[in-house]
CSV table of C-alpha atoms in Angstrom, one decimal:
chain,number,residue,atom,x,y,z
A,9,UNK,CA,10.9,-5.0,-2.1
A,10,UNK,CA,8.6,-5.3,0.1
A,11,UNK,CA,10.7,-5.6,2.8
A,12,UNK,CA,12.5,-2.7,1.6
A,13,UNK,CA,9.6,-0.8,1.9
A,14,UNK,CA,8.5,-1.4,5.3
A,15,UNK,CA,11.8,-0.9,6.4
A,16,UNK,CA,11.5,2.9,4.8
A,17,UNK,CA,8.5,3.4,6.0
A,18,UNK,CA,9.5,2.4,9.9
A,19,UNK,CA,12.3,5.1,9.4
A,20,UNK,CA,10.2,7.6,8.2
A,21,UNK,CA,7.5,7.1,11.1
A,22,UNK,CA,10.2,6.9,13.6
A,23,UNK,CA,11.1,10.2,13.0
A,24,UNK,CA,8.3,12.0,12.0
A,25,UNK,CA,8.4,12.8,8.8
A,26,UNK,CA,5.6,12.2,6.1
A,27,UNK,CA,5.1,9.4,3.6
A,28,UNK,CA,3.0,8.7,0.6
A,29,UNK,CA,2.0,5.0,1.3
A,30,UNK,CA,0.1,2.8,-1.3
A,31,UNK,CA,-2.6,1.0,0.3
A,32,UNK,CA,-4.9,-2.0,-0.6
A,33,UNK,CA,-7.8,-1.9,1.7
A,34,UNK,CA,-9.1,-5.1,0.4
A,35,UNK,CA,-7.5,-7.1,-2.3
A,36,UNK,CA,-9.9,-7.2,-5.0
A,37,UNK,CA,-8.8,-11.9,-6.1
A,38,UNK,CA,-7.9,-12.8,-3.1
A,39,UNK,CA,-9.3,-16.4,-3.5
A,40,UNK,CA,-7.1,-16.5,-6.5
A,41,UNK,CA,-4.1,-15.3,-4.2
A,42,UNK,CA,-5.3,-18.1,-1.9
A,43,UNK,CA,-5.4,-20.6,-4.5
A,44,UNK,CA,-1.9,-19.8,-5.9
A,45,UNK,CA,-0.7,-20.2,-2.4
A,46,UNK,CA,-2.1,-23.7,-2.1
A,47,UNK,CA,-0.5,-24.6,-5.5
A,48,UNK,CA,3.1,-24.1,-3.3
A,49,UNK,CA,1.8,-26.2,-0.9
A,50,UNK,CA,0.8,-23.2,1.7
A,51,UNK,CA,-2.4,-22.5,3.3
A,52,UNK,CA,-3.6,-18.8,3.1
A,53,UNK,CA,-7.2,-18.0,5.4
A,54,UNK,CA,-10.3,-17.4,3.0
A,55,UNK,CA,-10.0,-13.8,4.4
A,56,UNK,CA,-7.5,-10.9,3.6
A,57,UNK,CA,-4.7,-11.7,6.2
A,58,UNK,CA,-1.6,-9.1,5.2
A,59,UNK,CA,0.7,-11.4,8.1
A,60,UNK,CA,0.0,-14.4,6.3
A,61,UNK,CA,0.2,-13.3,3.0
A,62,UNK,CA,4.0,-12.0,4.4
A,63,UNK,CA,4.7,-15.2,5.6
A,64,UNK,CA,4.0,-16.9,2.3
A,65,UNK,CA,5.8,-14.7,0.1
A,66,UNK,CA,8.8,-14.5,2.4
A,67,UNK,CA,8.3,-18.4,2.5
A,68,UNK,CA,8.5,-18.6,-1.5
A,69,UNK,CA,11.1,-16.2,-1.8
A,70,UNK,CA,14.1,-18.1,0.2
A,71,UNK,CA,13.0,-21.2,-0.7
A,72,UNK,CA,13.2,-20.2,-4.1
A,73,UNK,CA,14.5,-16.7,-5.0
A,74,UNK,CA,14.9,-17.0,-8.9
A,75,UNK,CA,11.3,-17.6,-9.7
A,76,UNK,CA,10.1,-15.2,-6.6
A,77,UNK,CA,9.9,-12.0,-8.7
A,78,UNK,CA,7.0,-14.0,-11.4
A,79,UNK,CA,5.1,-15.0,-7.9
A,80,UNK,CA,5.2,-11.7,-6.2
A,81,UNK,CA,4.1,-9.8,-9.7
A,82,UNK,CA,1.2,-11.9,-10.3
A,83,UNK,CA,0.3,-11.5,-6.3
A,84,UNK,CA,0.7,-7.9,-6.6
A,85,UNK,CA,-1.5,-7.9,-9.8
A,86,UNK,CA,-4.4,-10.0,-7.8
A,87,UNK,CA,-4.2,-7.6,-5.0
A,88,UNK,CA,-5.5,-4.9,-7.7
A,89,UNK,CA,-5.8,-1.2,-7.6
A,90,UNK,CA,-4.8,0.5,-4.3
A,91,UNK,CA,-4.9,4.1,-2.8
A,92,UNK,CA,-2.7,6.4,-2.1
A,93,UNK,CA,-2.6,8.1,1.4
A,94,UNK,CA,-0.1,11.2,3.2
A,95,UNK,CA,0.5,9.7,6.5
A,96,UNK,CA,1.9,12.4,8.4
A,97,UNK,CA,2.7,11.0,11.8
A,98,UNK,CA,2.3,14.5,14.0
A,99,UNK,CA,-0.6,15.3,11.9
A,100,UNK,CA,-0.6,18.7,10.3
A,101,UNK,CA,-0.3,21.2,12.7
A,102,UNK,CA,3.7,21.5,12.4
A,103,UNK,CA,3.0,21.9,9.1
A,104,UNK,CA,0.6,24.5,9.0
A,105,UNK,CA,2.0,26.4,11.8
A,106,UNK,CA,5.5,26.6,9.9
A,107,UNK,CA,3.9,27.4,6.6
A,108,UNK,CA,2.0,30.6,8.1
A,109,UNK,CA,5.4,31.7,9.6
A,110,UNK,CA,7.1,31.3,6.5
A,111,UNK,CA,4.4,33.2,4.5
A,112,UNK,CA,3.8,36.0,8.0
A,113,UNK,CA,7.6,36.3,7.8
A,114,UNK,CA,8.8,36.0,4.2
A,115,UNK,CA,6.7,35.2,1.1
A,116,UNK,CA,4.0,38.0,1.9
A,117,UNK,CA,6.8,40.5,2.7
A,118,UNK,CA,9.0,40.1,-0.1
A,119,UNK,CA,8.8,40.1,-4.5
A,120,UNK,CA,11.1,38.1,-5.8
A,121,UNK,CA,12.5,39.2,-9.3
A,122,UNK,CA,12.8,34.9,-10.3
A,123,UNK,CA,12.6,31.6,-9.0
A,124,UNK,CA,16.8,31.9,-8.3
A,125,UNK,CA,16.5,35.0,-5.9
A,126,UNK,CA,13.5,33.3,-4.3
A,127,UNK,CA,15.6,30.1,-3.8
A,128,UNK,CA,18.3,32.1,-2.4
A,129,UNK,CA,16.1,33.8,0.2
A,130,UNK,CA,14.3,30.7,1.0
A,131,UNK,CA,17.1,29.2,1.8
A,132,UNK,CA,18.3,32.0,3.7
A,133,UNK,CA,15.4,32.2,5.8
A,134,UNK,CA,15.1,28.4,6.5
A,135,UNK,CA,18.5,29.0,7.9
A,136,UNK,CA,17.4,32.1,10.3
A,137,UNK,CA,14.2,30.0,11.1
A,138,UNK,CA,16.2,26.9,12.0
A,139,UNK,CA,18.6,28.6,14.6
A,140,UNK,CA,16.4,31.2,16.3
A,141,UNK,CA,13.0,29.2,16.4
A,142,UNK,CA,12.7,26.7,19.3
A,143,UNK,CA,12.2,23.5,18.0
A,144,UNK,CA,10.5,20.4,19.7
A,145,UNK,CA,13.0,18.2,18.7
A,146,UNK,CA,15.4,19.7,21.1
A,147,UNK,CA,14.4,19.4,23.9
């Protein structure tokens, strides 16, 4: 899984669009974790080291894959409570800028009689904004 997820979140970055990431800043056992890893015969640094936490669990898990999901819960418990952050690789000035056009061009102009006729227009008006706007992407 956590593979997985770094593999996601590569794609994502690569090409620019946002992601909600969960981040642990510092894991709240991590002598615990340490200890654990010691028990399998692997030492982990008495500080937070993300790579060598990788290493171990990547370690455990082909050495051992059918008793790798009780390991990884119970490090993924000791790491404790994390955040979650937008990481919006451009920042948000594409955003904002195409969210005032849309309002300037659109949702200030027009009363919709339901959510269905303001889908449709939406939708209509993404596909006007996406063929006559330049885009950076191009080129």
């Amino acid at each position: 899984m956590i593979a997985a997820n770094g593999v996601v979140a590569r794609y994502l970055s690569a090409r620019k669009f946002p992601s909600i990431r969960r981040v642990v800043r510092t894991p709240k056992r991590w002598d615990r974790i340490v200890e654990i890893a010691r028990q399998y015969k692997f030492r982990l640094p008495d500080i937070p080291d993300s790579k060598a936490l990788e290493e171990f669990l990547l370690q455990e898990k082909a050495a051992d894959p059918l008793s790798f999901p009780d390991l990884s819960l119970a490090v993924i418990k000791l790491l404790g409570s994390g955040e979650y952050i937008v990481e919006v690789p451009e920042g948000n000035a594409e955003t904002e800028r195409f969210m005032r056009t849309m309002k300037e061009e659109l949702l200030w102009l027009e009363e919709f009689a339901g959510l269905e006729e303001a889908h449709e227009k939406l939708s209509a008006w993404i596909d006007v904004y996406n063929k006559r706007y330049l885009h950076s992407a191009l080129g």
